[in-house]
Amino acid sequence: MPRRRLSMRKIKEILRLKWELNLGIRQIARSCNLSHSTVSEYLARAQAAGITWPIPVDLDDTALEKLLFPGNNSARRFSPEPDYNWIHQELKKKGVTLQLLWTEYKQQHPEGYQYSRFCELYHIWRKTIDPPLRLVHKAGEKMFVDYAGLVMYITNTATGEKNPAYIYVAVLGASNYTYAEATLTQDLYAWISAHCRAFEFFGGVTEIVVPDNTKTAVLKPCRYEPDLNPTYHEMATHYGTVIIPARAAHPRDKAKVETGVQVVERQVLAPLRHRTFFSLVELNQAIQIGVQELNQRPFQKLAGTRYQLFVTLDKPALKPLPGQRYEFALWKKVRVNIDYHVEVEANYYSAPYQLIHKEVDVRITANTVELLHKGQRVAVHRRRFGKGEYSTDPLHRPEKHQKYLEWTPERIVTWAKTTGPDTARMVEVILSSRPHPEQGYRSCLGVMRLGEKYSPELLEAACRRALASGAYAYRHVKSILEKGLDRVPLEEAKLAPREHPNLRGAAYYAQKGVR
């Protein structure tokens, strides 16, 4: 089966890592969770298409795709690389042969290598297996990050309850210079904020950040965001670095931070075990003192201290910090509804009506909600913090909707009075009972259209009965007319609600916002 094309976001990330950060193909492949052959293919396509970096602002995702994939010819196919390490481990099992593994490989990848080439590639790979080497980290290249296994506690002064605090640790590869702080949670906001403070503590940014495969960093494989969390990726772009997670079941990939965490637990946290902390600030002040002493403490087997190595090795090689700290933002995908609004956290934000039924990216910051389509921002709104609130840009409406909204409450009530006082009162009640004016307009216009089908006398009678029964909605007036209840004599006593402890009444629903 033909290989699926990468998303435009992933292709742009490949180009950014190559042309902005000057990373090698294999580093890009690890960061983007791709094979190196795939990375090479897309870089070659970009070069052949004459694409430059940064990509021009007016070149949207559609235009970029046409440049990368001209005509209707499918992309060049490459045989997927077998997982040689997995093959090597499987061959240790009794009864497993290369012939069996090749058969399973072909079942998954019919376009893959034939048996002879499959065996040849495996034997070439097997010759490259060497005993583990001691990794040598270049200055300013990598920052390793993780949470410590040891948890500290903050005591509630009122109840005496102890709440856990989690210890974030960051270690520079070349100098072992260490940063640590306590956070109340391990959620995405705490994770991103700790990274920002770590960069500020070091006074610069490394070329690569190496996290574990924590859920806040790497999402589960899915069709929408199969790799890095979008917020984590955006933070890396803001600081001009790249995220290369440690491989699963490869502890040597993050041996530096594993050792750093162990050192922090033993030399910073353990000495604090008998102290009682009553606030996060107090705990972090104690951790800051312990980390400062750790960085100034001489090595046992090397000359100098972590701080001295940092000053001579890592600090001169770090990239400068950007002008401002990264503004935390959540990302999600939503589909534009038929009313050209999207729902975000139980509130509604408008998008251009041309995007109805189309999927857009939503970027949520502390104060704004941005909508993006194919990498281009199409709307920005002030963030709402209530429930069921609307933020609508008039320019997003179709022209006929803009004319429709030229109606005002006064105009609608004036029209209703031409039918009768009960119809006017019904319209007034509808407008005053809706949380958003446009919702009331729609119901009132429905009542107006009933006047085209039924006589003013019938409409008056139906509105009178609906008002008496507390049914303040277009659908109730319509039901009364369709069932002929407007011609039945109105008995106020029967229509009035009976007193009963299980009847909540209109006041309850008005208070709860139930419509």
Short mmCIF file of N, CA and C in Angstrom, two decimals, residues 202-269:
data_model
loop_
_atom_site.label_atom_id
_atom_site.label_comp_id
_atom_site.label_asym_id
_atom_site.label_seq_id
_atom_site.Cartn_x
_atom_site.Cartn_y
_atom_site.Cartn_z
N PHE A 202 19.89 28.82 33.74
CA PHE A 202 21.13 28.59 33.01
C PHE A 202 21.58 29.82 32.23
N GLY A 203 20.67 30.75 31.99
CA GLY A 203 21.02 31.95 31.26
C GLY A 203 21.15 31.75 29.76
N GLY A 204 20.58 30.67 29.25
CA GLY A 204 20.65 30.38 27.82
C GLY A 204 19.92 29.09 27.52
N VAL A 205 19.99 28.69 26.25
CA VAL A 205 19.22 27.54 25.76
C VAL A 205 20.17 26.57 25.08
N THR A 206 20.01 25.28 25.35
CA THR A 206 20.81 24.25 24.69
C THR A 206 20.24 23.95 23.30
N GLU A 207 21.03 23.27 22.49
CA GLU A 207 20.57 22.90 21.15
C GLU A 207 19.47 21.85 21.21
N ILE A 208 19.55 20.96 22.20
CA ILE A 208 18.63 19.83 22.30
C ILE A 208 18.14 19.70 23.74
N VAL A 209 16.86 19.36 23.90
CA VAL A 209 16.30 19.02 25.21
C VAL A 209 15.90 17.55 25.15
N VAL A 210 16.34 16.77 26.14
CA VAL A 210 16.08 15.33 26.16
C VAL A 210 15.18 15.00 27.34
N PRO A 211 13.88 14.81 27.11
CA PRO A 211 12.99 14.38 28.18
C PRO A 211 12.79 12.87 28.14
N ASP A 212 12.15 12.35 29.18
CA ASP A 212 11.68 10.98 29.16
C ASP A 212 10.40 10.94 28.32
N ASN A 213 9.83 9.76 28.12
CA ASN A 213 8.59 9.65 27.35
C ASN A 213 7.38 9.87 28.24
N THR A 214 7.42 10.94 29.03
CA THR A 214 6.29 11.28 29.88
C THR A 214 5.12 11.75 29.03
N LYS A 215 3.89 11.56 29.53
CA LYS A 215 2.71 11.91 28.75
C LYS A 215 2.61 13.40 28.49
N THR A 216 3.20 14.23 29.36
CA THR A 216 3.17 15.67 29.14
C THR A 216 4.11 16.09 28.02
N ALA A 217 5.03 15.23 27.64
CA ALA A 217 5.98 15.56 26.58
C ALA A 217 5.63 14.87 25.26
N VAL A 218 5.33 13.59 25.32
CA VAL A 218 5.09 12.80 24.12
C VAL A 218 3.69 12.21 24.20
N LEU A 219 2.86 12.50 23.21
CA LEU A 219 1.50 11.98 23.19
C LEU A 219 1.49 10.53 22.72
N LYS A 220 0.41 9.84 23.04
CA LYS A 220 0.23 8.50 22.51
C LYS A 220 0.01 8.57 21.00
N PRO A 221 0.43 7.54 20.28
CA PRO A 221 0.20 7.56 18.83
C PRO A 221 -1.28 7.71 18.50
N CYS A 222 -1.60 8.67 17.64
CA CYS A 222 -2.98 8.87 17.19
C CYS A 222 -2.93 9.60 15.85
N ARG A 223 -4.06 9.70 15.18
CA ARG A 223 -4.07 10.27 13.83
C ARG A 223 -3.88 11.77 13.82
N TYR A 224 -4.12 12.45 14.97
CA TYR A 224 -4.06 13.91 14.98
C TYR A 224 -2.69 14.42 15.44
N GLU A 225 -2.21 13.96 16.59
CA GLU A 225 -0.92 14.41 17.12
C GLU A 225 -0.13 13.19 17.57
N PRO A 226 0.53 12.51 16.66
CA PRO A 226 1.17 11.25 17.03
C PRO A 226 2.45 11.38 17.82
N ASP A 227 3.04 12.55 17.89
CA ASP A 227 4.37 12.65 18.47
C ASP A 227 4.39 13.60 19.66
N LEU A 228 5.11 14.74 19.53
CA LEU A 228 5.25 15.67 20.63
C LEU A 228 3.95 16.38 20.94
N ASN A 229 3.76 16.69 22.21
CA ASN A 229 2.64 17.55 22.59
C ASN A 229 2.79 18.89 21.86
N PRO A 230 1.74 19.40 21.23
CA PRO A 230 1.87 20.65 20.45
C PRO A 230 2.38 21.82 21.27
N THR A 231 1.98 21.90 22.54
CA THR A 231 2.46 23.00 23.40
C THR A 231 3.96 22.87 23.63
N TYR A 232 4.42 21.65 23.86
CA TYR A 232 5.85 21.40 24.07
C TYR A 232 6.64 21.76 22.82
N HIS A 233 6.09 21.39 21.66
CA HIS A 233 6.75 21.73 20.40
C HIS A 233 6.80 23.24 20.19
N GLU A 234 5.69 23.93 20.52
CA GLU A 234 5.67 25.38 20.34
C GLU A 234 6.68 26.06 21.27
N MET A 235 6.80 25.55 22.50
CA MET A 235 7.79 26.11 23.42
C MET A 235 9.20 25.94 22.86
N ALA A 236 9.50 24.75 22.30
CA ALA A 236 10.83 24.51 21.73
C ALA A 236 11.09 25.47 20.57
N THR A 237 10.09 25.71 19.75
CA THR A 237 10.25 26.65 18.63
C THR A 237 10.51 28.05 19.14
N HIS A 238 9.82 28.46 20.20
CA HIS A 238 9.99 29.80 20.77
C HIS A 238 11.43 29.99 21.24
N TYR A 239 12.01 28.96 21.85
CA TYR A 239 13.38 29.09 22.38
C TYR A 239 14.45 28.66 21.38
N GLY A 240 14.05 28.21 20.19
CA GLY A 240 15.03 27.84 19.18
C GLY A 240 15.77 26.56 19.50
N THR A 241 15.12 25.62 20.17
CA THR A 241 15.74 24.34 20.49
C THR A 241 14.93 23.22 19.86
N VAL A 242 15.34 21.99 20.07
CA VAL A 242 14.64 20.83 19.51
C VAL A 242 14.47 19.80 20.62
N ILE A 243 13.32 19.13 20.62
CA ILE A 243 13.04 18.09 21.60
C ILE A 243 13.34 16.73 20.98
N ILE A 244 14.24 15.96 21.60
CA ILE A 244 14.53 14.60 21.16
C ILE A 244 14.33 13.68 22.36
N PRO A 245 13.14 13.09 22.50
CA PRO A 245 12.88 12.23 23.67
C PRO A 245 13.80 11.02 23.69
N ALA A 246 14.10 10.57 24.90
CA ALA A 246 14.86 9.34 25.04
C ALA A 246 14.04 8.17 24.50
N ARG A 247 14.71 7.21 23.90
CA ARG A 247 14.00 6.06 23.36
C ARG A 247 13.45 5.20 24.49
N ALA A 248 12.29 4.63 24.27
CA ALA A 248 11.70 3.75 25.27
C ALA A 248 12.59 2.53 25.47
N ALA A 249 12.75 2.13 26.72
CA ALA A 249 13.55 0.96 27.09
C ALA A 249 15.03 1.14 26.75
N HIS A 250 15.50 2.41 26.66
CA HIS A 250 16.92 2.70 26.43
C HIS A 250 17.40 3.65 27.53
N PRO A 251 17.63 3.14 28.73
CA PRO A 251 18.01 4.02 29.84
C PRO A 251 19.31 4.77 29.63
N ARG A 252 20.20 4.27 28.76
CA ARG A 252 21.46 4.97 28.52
C ARG A 252 21.23 6.30 27.82
N ASP A 253 20.09 6.44 27.12
CA ASP A 253 19.79 7.71 26.45
C ASP A 253 19.65 8.85 27.44
N LYS A 254 19.24 8.53 28.67
CA LYS A 254 19.02 9.58 29.67
C LYS A 254 19.77 9.28 30.95
N ALA A 255 20.93 8.63 30.79
CA ALA A 255 21.73 8.29 31.96
C ALA A 255 22.17 9.54 32.71
N LYS A 256 22.41 10.64 31.98
CA LYS A 256 22.86 11.88 32.60
C LYS A 256 21.83 12.39 33.61
N VAL A 257 20.56 12.46 33.20
CA VAL A 257 19.55 12.97 34.12
C VAL A 257 19.22 11.95 35.20
N GLU A 258 19.31 10.64 34.89
CA GLU A 258 19.07 9.64 35.93
C GLU A 258 20.08 9.81 37.06
N THR A 259 21.33 10.03 36.68
CA THR A 259 22.36 10.28 37.69
C THR A 259 22.11 11.60 38.40
N GLY A 260 21.73 12.65 37.61
CA GLY A 260 21.46 13.95 38.22
C GLY A 260 20.32 13.90 39.21
N VAL A 261 19.26 13.16 38.87
CA VAL A 261 18.12 13.01 39.79
C VAL A 261 18.57 12.31 41.06
N GLN A 262 19.38 11.28 40.91
CA GLN A 262 19.86 10.55 42.08
C GLN A 262 20.71 11.46 42.98
N VAL A 263 21.55 12.28 42.37
CA VAL A 263 22.38 13.21 43.15
C VAL A 263 21.51 14.23 43.87
N VAL A 264 20.49 14.76 43.20
CA VAL A 264 19.59 15.73 43.83
C VAL A 264 18.85 15.08 45.00
N GLU A 265 18.36 13.86 44.79
CA GLU A 265 17.65 13.18 45.87
C GLU A 265 18.54 12.97 47.09
N ARG A 266 19.80 12.60 46.85
CA ARG A 266 20.69 12.27 47.97
C ARG A 266 21.30 13.50 48.63
N GLN A 267 21.65 14.50 47.81
CA GLN A 267 22.41 15.61 48.37
C GLN A 267 21.58 16.87 48.60
N VAL A 268 20.39 16.96 48.02
CA VAL A 268 19.55 18.15 48.19
C VAL A 268 18.28 17.82 48.97
N LEU A 269 17.58 16.78 48.57
CA LEU A 269 16.28 16.47 49.18
C LEU A 269 16.41 15.69 50.48
#
